[in-house]
XYZ file of C-alpha atoms in Angstrom:
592
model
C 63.603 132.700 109.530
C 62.318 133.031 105.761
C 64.850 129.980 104.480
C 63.447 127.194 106.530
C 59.526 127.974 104.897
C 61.028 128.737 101.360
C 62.931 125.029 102.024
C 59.676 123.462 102.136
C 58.086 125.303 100.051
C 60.511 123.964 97.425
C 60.087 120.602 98.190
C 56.217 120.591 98.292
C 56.473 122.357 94.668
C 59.183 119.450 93.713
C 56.353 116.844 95.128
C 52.902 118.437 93.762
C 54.808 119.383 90.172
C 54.642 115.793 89.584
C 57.827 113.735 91.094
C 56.019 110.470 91.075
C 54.353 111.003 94.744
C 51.037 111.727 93.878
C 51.045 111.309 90.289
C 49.857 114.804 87.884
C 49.622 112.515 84.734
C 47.711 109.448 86.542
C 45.229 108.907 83.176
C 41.432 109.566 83.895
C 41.224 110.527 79.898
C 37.912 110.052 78.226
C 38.487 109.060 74.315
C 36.570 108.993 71.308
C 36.086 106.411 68.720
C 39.737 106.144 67.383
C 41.478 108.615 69.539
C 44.799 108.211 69.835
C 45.461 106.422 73.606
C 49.020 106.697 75.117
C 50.910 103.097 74.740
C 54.425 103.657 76.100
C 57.166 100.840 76.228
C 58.787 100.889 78.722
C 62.054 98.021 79.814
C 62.680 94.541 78.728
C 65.063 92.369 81.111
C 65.426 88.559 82.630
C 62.283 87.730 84.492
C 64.261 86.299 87.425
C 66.694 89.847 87.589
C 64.417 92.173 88.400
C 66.957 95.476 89.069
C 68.386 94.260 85.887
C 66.325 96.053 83.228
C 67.638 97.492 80.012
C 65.573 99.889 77.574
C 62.919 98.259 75.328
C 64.645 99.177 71.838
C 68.158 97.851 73.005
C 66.572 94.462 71.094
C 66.883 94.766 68.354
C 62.778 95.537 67.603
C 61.265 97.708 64.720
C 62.149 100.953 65.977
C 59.120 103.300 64.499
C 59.404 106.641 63.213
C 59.516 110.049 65.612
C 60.540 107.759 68.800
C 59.207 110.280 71.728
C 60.606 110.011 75.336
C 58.263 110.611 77.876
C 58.961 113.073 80.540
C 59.453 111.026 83.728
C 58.842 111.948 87.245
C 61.837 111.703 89.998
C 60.431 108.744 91.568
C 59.990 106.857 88.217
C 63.581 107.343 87.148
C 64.714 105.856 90.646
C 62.582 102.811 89.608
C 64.273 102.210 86.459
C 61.065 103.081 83.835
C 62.656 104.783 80.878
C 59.082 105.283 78.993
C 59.338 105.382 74.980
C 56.527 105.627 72.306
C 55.734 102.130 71.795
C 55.473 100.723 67.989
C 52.009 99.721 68.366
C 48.882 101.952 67.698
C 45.882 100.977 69.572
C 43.405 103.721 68.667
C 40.246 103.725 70.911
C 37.714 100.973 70.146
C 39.637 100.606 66.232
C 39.997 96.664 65.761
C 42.891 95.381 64.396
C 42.875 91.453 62.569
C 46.811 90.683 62.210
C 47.966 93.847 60.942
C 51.578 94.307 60.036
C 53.745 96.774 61.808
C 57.257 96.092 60.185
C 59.198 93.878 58.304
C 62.364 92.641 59.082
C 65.865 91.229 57.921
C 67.197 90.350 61.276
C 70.903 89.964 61.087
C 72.925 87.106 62.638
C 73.962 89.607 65.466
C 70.507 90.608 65.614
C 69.610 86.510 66.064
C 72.285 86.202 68.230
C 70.960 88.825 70.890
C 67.263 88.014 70.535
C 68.636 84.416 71.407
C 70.829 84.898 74.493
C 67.696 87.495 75.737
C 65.307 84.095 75.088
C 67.294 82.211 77.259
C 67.279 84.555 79.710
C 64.077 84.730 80.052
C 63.520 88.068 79.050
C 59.958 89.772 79.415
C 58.573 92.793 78.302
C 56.878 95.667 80.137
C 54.082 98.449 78.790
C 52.060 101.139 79.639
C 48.731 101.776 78.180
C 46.784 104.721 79.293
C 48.685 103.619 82.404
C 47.611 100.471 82.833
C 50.530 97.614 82.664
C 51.554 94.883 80.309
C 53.797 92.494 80.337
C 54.912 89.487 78.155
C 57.716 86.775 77.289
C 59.644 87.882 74.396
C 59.876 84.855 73.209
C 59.960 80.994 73.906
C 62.534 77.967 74.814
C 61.329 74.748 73.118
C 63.556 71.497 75.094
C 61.358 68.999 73.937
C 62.419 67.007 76.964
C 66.280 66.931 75.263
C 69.050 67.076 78.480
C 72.139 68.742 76.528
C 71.126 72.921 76.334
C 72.944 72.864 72.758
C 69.976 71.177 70.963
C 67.358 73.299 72.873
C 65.446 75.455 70.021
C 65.018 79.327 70.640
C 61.947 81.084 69.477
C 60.873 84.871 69.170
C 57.094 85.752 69.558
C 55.924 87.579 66.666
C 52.555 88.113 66.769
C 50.956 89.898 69.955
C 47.519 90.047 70.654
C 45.432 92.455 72.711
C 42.553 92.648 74.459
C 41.366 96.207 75.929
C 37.953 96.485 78.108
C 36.350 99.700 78.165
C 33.325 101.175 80.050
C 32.095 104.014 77.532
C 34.350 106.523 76.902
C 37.574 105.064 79.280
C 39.800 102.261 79.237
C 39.093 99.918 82.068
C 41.410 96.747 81.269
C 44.479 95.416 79.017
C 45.907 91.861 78.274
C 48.376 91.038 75.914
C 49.200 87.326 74.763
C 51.901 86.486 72.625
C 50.731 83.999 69.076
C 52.452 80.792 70.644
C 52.258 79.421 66.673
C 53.408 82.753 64.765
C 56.951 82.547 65.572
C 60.347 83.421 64.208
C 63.167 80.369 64.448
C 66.761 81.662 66.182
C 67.940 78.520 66.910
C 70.968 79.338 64.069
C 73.477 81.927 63.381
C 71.619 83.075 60.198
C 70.181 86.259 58.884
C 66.064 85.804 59.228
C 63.201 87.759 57.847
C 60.261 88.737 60.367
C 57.015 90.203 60.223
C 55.688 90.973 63.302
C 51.977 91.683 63.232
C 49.634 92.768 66.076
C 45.865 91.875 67.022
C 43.205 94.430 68.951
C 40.314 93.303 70.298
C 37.900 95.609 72.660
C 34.806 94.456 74.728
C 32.501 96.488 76.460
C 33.113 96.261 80.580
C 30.747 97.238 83.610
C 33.640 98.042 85.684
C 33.975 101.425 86.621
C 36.733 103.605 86.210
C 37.739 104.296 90.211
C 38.125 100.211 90.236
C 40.177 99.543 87.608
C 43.322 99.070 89.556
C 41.687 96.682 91.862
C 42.463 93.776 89.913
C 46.105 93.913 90.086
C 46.160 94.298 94.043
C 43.805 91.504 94.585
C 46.289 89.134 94.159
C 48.018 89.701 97.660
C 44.513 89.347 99.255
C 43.348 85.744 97.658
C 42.157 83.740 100.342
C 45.141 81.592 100.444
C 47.306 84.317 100.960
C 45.272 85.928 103.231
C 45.346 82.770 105.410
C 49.049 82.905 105.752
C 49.365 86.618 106.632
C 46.772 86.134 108.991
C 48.864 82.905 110.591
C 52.000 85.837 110.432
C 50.386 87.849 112.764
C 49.165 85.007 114.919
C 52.206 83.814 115.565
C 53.827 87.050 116.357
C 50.756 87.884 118.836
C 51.823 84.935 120.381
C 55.354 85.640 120.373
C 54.252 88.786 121.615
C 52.283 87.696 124.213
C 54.353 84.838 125.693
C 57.288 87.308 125.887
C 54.966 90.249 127.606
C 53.825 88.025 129.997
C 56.972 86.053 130.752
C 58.709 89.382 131.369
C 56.171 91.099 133.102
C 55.750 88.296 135.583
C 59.409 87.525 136.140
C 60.289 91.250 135.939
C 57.778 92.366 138.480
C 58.184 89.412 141.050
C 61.927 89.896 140.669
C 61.465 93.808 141.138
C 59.256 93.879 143.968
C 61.844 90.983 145.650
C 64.523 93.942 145.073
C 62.645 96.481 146.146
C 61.656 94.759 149.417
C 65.268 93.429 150.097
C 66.573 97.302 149.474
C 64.184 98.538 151.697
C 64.976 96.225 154.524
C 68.584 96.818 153.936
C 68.337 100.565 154.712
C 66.668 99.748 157.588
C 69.682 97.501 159.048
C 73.179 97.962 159.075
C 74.552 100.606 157.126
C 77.961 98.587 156.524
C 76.393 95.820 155.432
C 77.227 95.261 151.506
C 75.070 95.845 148.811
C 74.521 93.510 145.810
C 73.098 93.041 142.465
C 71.705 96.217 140.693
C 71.672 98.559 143.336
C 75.144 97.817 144.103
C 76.289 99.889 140.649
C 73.493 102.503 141.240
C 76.549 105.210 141.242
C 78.110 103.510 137.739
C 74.497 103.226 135.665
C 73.891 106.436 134.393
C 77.950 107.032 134.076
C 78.048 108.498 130.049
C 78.889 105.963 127.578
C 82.318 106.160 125.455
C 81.985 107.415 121.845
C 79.244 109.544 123.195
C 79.116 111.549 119.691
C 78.964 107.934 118.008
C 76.556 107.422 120.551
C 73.710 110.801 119.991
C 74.609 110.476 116.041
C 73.356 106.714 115.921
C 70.156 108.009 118.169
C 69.189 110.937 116.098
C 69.463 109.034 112.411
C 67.558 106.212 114.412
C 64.768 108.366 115.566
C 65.071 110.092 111.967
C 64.734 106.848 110.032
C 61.082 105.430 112.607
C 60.068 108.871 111.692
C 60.293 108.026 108.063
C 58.947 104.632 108.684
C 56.031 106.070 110.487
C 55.508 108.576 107.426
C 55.278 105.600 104.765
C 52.995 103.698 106.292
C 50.736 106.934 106.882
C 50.535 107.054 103.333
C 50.899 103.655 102.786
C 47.413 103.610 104.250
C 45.676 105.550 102.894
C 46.055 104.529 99.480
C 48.852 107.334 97.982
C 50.437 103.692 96.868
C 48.223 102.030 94.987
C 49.327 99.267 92.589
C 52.098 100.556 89.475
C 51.845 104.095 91.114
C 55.011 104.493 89.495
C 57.910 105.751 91.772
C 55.571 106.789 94.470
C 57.543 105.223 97.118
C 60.753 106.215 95.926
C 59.766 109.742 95.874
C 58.345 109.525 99.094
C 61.279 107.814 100.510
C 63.422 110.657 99.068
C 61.184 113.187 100.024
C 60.596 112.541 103.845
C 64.296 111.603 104.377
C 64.805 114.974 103.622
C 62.074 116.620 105.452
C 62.877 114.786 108.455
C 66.253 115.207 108.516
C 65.773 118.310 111.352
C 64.424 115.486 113.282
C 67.698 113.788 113.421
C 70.120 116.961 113.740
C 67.952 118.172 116.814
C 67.797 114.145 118.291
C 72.005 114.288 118.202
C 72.673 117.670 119.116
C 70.270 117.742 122.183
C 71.155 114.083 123.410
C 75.305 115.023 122.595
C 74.973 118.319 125.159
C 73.277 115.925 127.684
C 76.245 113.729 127.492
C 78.441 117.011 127.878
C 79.607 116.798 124.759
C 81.389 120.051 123.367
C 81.961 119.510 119.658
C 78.353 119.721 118.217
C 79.155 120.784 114.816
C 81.336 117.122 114.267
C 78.383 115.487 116.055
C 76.126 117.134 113.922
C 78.439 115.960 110.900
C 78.426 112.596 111.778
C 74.706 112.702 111.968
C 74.278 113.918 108.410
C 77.384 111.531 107.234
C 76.166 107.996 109.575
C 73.099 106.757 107.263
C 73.637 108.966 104.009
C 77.686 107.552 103.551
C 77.434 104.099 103.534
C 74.466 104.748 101.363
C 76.223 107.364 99.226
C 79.493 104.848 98.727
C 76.926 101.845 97.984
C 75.012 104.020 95.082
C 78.858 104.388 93.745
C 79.185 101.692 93.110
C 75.726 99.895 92.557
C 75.690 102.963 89.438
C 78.841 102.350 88.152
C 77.814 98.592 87.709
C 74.675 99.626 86.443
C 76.476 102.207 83.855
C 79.120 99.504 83.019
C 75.794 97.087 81.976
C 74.037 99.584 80.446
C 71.092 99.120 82.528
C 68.340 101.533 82.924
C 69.149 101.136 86.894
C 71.773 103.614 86.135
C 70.578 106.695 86.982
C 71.013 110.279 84.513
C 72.655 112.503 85.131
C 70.330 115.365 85.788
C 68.687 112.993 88.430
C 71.828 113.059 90.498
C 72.039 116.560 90.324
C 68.278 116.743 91.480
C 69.621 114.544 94.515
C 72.292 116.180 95.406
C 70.626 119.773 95.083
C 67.426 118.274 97.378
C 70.656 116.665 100.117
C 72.329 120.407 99.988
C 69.339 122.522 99.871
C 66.759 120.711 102.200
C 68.423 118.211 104.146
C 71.692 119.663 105.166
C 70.061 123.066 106.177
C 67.027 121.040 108.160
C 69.742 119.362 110.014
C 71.454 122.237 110.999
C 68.762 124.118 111.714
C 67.374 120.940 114.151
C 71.169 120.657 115.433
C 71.154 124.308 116.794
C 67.599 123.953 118.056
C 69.132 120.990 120.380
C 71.765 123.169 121.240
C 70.086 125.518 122.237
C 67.524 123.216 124.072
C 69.439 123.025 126.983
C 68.133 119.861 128.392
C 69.709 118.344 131.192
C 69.853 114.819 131.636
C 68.066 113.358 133.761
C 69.466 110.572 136.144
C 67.747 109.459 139.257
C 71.249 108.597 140.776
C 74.225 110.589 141.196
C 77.846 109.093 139.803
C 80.607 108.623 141.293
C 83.842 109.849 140.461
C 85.407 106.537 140.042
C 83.870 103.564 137.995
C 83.469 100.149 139.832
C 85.282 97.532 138.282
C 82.850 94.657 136.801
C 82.995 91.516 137.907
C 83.742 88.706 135.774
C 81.167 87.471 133.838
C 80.267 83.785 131.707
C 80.761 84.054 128.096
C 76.866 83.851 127.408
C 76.457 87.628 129.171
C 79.255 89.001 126.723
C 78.063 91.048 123.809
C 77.534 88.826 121.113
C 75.575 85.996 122.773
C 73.218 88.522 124.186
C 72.565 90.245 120.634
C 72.029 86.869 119.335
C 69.582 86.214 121.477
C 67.921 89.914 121.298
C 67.278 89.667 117.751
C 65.899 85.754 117.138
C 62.530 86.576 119.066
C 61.873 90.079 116.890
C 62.815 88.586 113.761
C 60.753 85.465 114.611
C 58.031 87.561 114.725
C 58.268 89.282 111.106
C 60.032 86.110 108.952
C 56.961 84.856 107.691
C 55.708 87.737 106.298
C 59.473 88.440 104.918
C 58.734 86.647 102.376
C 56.112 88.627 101.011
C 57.750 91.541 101.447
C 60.744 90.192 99.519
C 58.575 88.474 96.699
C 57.645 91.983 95.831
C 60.638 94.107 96.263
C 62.596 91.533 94.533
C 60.478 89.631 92.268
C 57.129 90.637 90.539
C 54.708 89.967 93.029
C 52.081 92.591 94.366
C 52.365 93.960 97.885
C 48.989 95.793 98.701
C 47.964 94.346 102.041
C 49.578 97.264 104.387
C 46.979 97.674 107.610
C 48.855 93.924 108.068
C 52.215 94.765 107.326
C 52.008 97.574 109.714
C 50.502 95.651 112.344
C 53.565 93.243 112.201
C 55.514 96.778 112.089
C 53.922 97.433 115.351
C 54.544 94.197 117.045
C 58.239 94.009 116.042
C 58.641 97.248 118.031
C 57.057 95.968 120.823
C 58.906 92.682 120.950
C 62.230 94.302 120.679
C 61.372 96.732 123.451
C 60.508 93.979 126.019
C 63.266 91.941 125.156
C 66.186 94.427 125.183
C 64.472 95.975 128.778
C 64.611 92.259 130.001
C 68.418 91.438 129.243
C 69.139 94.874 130.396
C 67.815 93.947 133.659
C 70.233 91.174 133.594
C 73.156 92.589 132.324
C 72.578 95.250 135.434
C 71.381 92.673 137.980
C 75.203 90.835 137.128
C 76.523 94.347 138.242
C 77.760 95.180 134.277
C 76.907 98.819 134.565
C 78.068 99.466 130.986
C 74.442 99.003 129.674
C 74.327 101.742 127.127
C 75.606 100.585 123.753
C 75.029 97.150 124.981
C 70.981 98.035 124.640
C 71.215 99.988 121.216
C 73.256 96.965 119.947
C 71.011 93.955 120.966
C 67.837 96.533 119.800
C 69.518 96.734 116.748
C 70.851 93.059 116.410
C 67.587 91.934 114.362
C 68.978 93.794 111.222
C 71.747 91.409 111.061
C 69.035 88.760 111.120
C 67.088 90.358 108.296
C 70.346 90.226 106.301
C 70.896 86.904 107.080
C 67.838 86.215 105.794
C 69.078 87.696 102.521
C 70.738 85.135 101.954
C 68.806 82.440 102.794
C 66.479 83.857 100.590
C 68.833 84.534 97.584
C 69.875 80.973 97.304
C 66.870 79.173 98.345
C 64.267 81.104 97.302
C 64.696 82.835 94.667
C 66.879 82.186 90.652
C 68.556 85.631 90.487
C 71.760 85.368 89.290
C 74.687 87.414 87.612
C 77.094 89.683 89.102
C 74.969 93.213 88.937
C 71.609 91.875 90.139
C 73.707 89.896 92.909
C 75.186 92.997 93.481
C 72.749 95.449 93.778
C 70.554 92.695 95.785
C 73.338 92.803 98.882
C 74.446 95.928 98.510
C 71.122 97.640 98.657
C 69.521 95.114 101.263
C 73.136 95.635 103.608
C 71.482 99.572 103.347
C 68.250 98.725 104.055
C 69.381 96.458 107.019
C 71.740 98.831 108.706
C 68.798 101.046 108.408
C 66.787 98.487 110.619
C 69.541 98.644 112.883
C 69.991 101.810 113.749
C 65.996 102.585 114.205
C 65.526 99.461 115.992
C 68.971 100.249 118.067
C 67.284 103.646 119.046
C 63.756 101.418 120.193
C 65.614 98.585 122.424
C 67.819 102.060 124.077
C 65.068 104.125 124.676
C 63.280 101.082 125.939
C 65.384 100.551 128.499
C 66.820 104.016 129.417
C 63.046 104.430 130.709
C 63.178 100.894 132.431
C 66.500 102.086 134.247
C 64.730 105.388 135.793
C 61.882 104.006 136.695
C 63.540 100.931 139.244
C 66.434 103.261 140.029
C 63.701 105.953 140.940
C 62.400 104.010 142.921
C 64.716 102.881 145.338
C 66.720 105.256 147.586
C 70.475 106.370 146.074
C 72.584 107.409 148.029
């Protein structure tokens, strides 16, 4: 038993040796007067595309002499930085008045790409002592002129910083681009530039431990904080109208049943039974696809464990703001840790089904989240490849994926598969089944799948839209997300909500005699993933100004991963939900 602890072993090494989780280089340095600090560019892309990012010196900039790479962590890679020594140098507490850098001849190929990057909005992105900057590359004067043809394109030449520092460490940076030192690309003509650079430091009170502070304060303005706090208003009161509706209509509509079973038994015995007792033999009859079935459980209850895991540290501050690639390392690191979670969730739930090929359950398990994500990366990196784009990822980081997938996660899953083969759980039904089905009746259209998974996942996703949009903002765009006791709360409620609601049309769906409840309750569970991907698109064309075919691209494809994600762990919630539901009032009637 020596591989599973050297497996983990591994991994903590792979996390602790500085994969982006909890960051070994994280800059508490303490300079001297004109010490060299770090300054590290890092991408340059269109502000509206954010997955579409491209290295800094593929504009053509002043590249400087000795251009150093620095060593990135796993998790940083996944994000896209591709860190560079930066041109600049911005020795400690050494003012700078307009100094020169480089001179220029930009060619008309070199005008032409600094151009179409101006249109596109393109910004900038730095690291200094690991602190972020960011600026436009450049400016689009219209002068209020309609036709794009007479616009006038201009590149910033001039940038000007301003560092605070609190004795011997940096505390803050700015940059701000010279809006009147500019370099004229408006034709296809060679131009010479001299870009120049300005740095100013002031003294600063704020201590070191805060410095970050200022860059997650922005999700937790007042204004902002008003509307999260109206997000999780309005899902306590989704919450609460829904508890109590069910609860009172469930348990006056239960104890009804219960009383009219009891007083059947007590009359005739011929006389015929109706509504949910009358299927009491069918209920816990074993679903079809029943390896389909324990394989979309166990990567459910794999994926809330993961959930559960990233808020954990989510919490308690492991991702603080530009933490770069924490929570991709995280993500990549728990997924494989937890994978024994879902091999042991299939296998043991596949024998209680009688199922007798575990080892192609146990396959589909590995091969039901990981495929569809596997074929999506494909792709997503061949688009990313084909653009150039520092999305694309090296490839010694795919072999670093692929060795973490064969080393940890595939052996964790088999190791949890044989442990719920071995488990030897029997399942547990209140009810014994006959050997014949009951045929079920016919039923409206509004009972048939569809409807009913409409209408299970409107109230959950009700619940979590508004704060959606945050969430979004930030994934997709370049806003801050630090406000996580909130987001988790929401978290918590949208469990709760799809719980009660997928119990509650169970009860229906059984109380119409339809004893074929089983995939019926993962799928409405599930259903408010296809909501959340609706949602995508709502919020691709109306709220946001992405465009072009690779951010477009990697914007559905990875949000269809993400999504089918929420399905299958909220699937697993709504079944779970009401497979307890189902014992409990079939418990506690008599079956005969």
């Amino acid at each position: 038993m020596k591989t599973p602890t050297m497996l983990l072993l591994l991994v903590g090494a792979l996390i602790f040796s500085g994969a982006g989780f909890v960051r070994s280089d994280a800059s508490d340095h303490r300079y001297k007067e004109a010490d060299n600090v770090p300054l590290y560019a890092n991408k340059v892309g269109p502000f509206h595309n954010p997955s579409e990012t491209y290295r800094y010196f593929d504009l053509p900039f002043c590249i400087p002499e000795g251009v150093k790479e620095k060593k990135e962590a796993l998790g940083e890679v996944l994000n896209g930085d591709r860190l560079v020594s930066a041109p600049y140098k911005l020795n400690f507490r050494d003012e700078k008045e307009s100094e020169v850098y480089c001179r220029k001849k930009l060619s008309k190929e070199d005008v032409k790409q600094f151009r179409k990057a101006v249109e596109k909005d393109y910004y900038f992105q730095m690291y200094y002592d690991d602190l972020p900057i960011w600026g436009f590359i450049g400016k689009v004067d219209k002068e209020i002129k309609s036709d794009p043809s007479e616009y006038k394109y201009f590149l910033y030449k001039h940038i000007q910083f301003e560092i605070l520092y609190n004795k011997d460490r940096v505390i803050e940076i700015s940059a701000r681009m010279d809006p009147h030192s500019l370099v004229d690309l408006t034709e296809d003509k060679e131009v010479d530039a001299e870009f120049m650079f300005t740095v100013k430091w002031k003294e600063t009170d704020t201590p070191f431990e805060k410095r970050m502070e200022k860059y997650s304060m922005s999700s937790s303005l007042p204004h902002h904080l008003e509307i999260h706090w109206f997000s999780i208003i309005n899902s306590c009161v989704t919450v609460l109208l829904l508890t109590g509706f069910l609860a009172t209509i469930l348990m006056r509509v239960l104890k009804n049943d219960f009383m009219k079973y009891a007083q059947d038994e007590e009359a005739a015995d011929d006389q015929e039974e109706t509504g949910w007792k009358y299927i009491h033999g069918d209920v816990f009859r074993f679903p079809t696809h029943n390896s389909l079935f324990a394989a979309s459980l166990g990567s459910g209850t794999q994926l809330f464990t993961l959930t559960i895991f990233i808020f954990m540290l989510a919490l308690v501050g492991v991702f603080y703001p530009y933490n770069r690639g924490a929570l991709f390392t995280a993500l990549v690191v728990i997924y494989a840790l937890t994978s024994g979670i879902a091999g042991y969730t299939s296998a043991s739930f596949y024998c209680q089904l009688e199922g007798k090929s575990w080892v192609r359950n146990l396959l589909l398990t590995g091969c039901l989240f990981c495929g569809p994500l596997f074929l999506t990366f494909c792709f997503l990196n061949t688009v990313a490849i084909t653009y150039t784009a520092t999305a694309a990822l090296p490839f010694g980081t795919i072999v670093v994926i692929v060795l973490i997938w064969t080393l940890v996660t595939s052996p964790l899953l088999v190791l949890g598969g044989i442990a719920g083969k071995n488990s030897k759980a029997e399942f547990q039904a209140p009810c014994r089944t006959t050997k014949y089905p009951r045929e079920i009746p016919p039923l409206p259209w509004y009972r048939s799948a569809v409807p009913q998974m409409a209408m299970a996942g409107f109230l959950p996703f009700s619940a979590i839209y508004i704060e959606l949009y945050y969430i979004f903002a930030s994934v997709w765009g370049h806003r801050i997300y630090t406000i996580y006791s909130i987001l988790f709360i929401v978290f918590i409620i949208l469990i709760i909500v799809t719980a009660f609601i997928t119990v509650a049309l169970t009860y229906f769906q059984l109380a119409a005699e339809d004893h074929q409840w089983w995939w019926r309750s993962f799928l409405c569970g599930g259903s408010t993933g296809l909501f959340i991907y609706a949602y995508c698109l709502y919020y691709y064309y109306a709220r946001s100004d992405m465009s072009g075919f690779m951010q477009t691209s990697f914007f559905f494809g990875y949000m269809a991963c993400i999504c089918y994600g929420f399905f299958l762990m909220l699937g697993t919630v709504g079944f779970r939900a009401a497979l307890l539901f189902v014992r409990h009032i079939y418990r506690s009637i008599k079956c005969e």
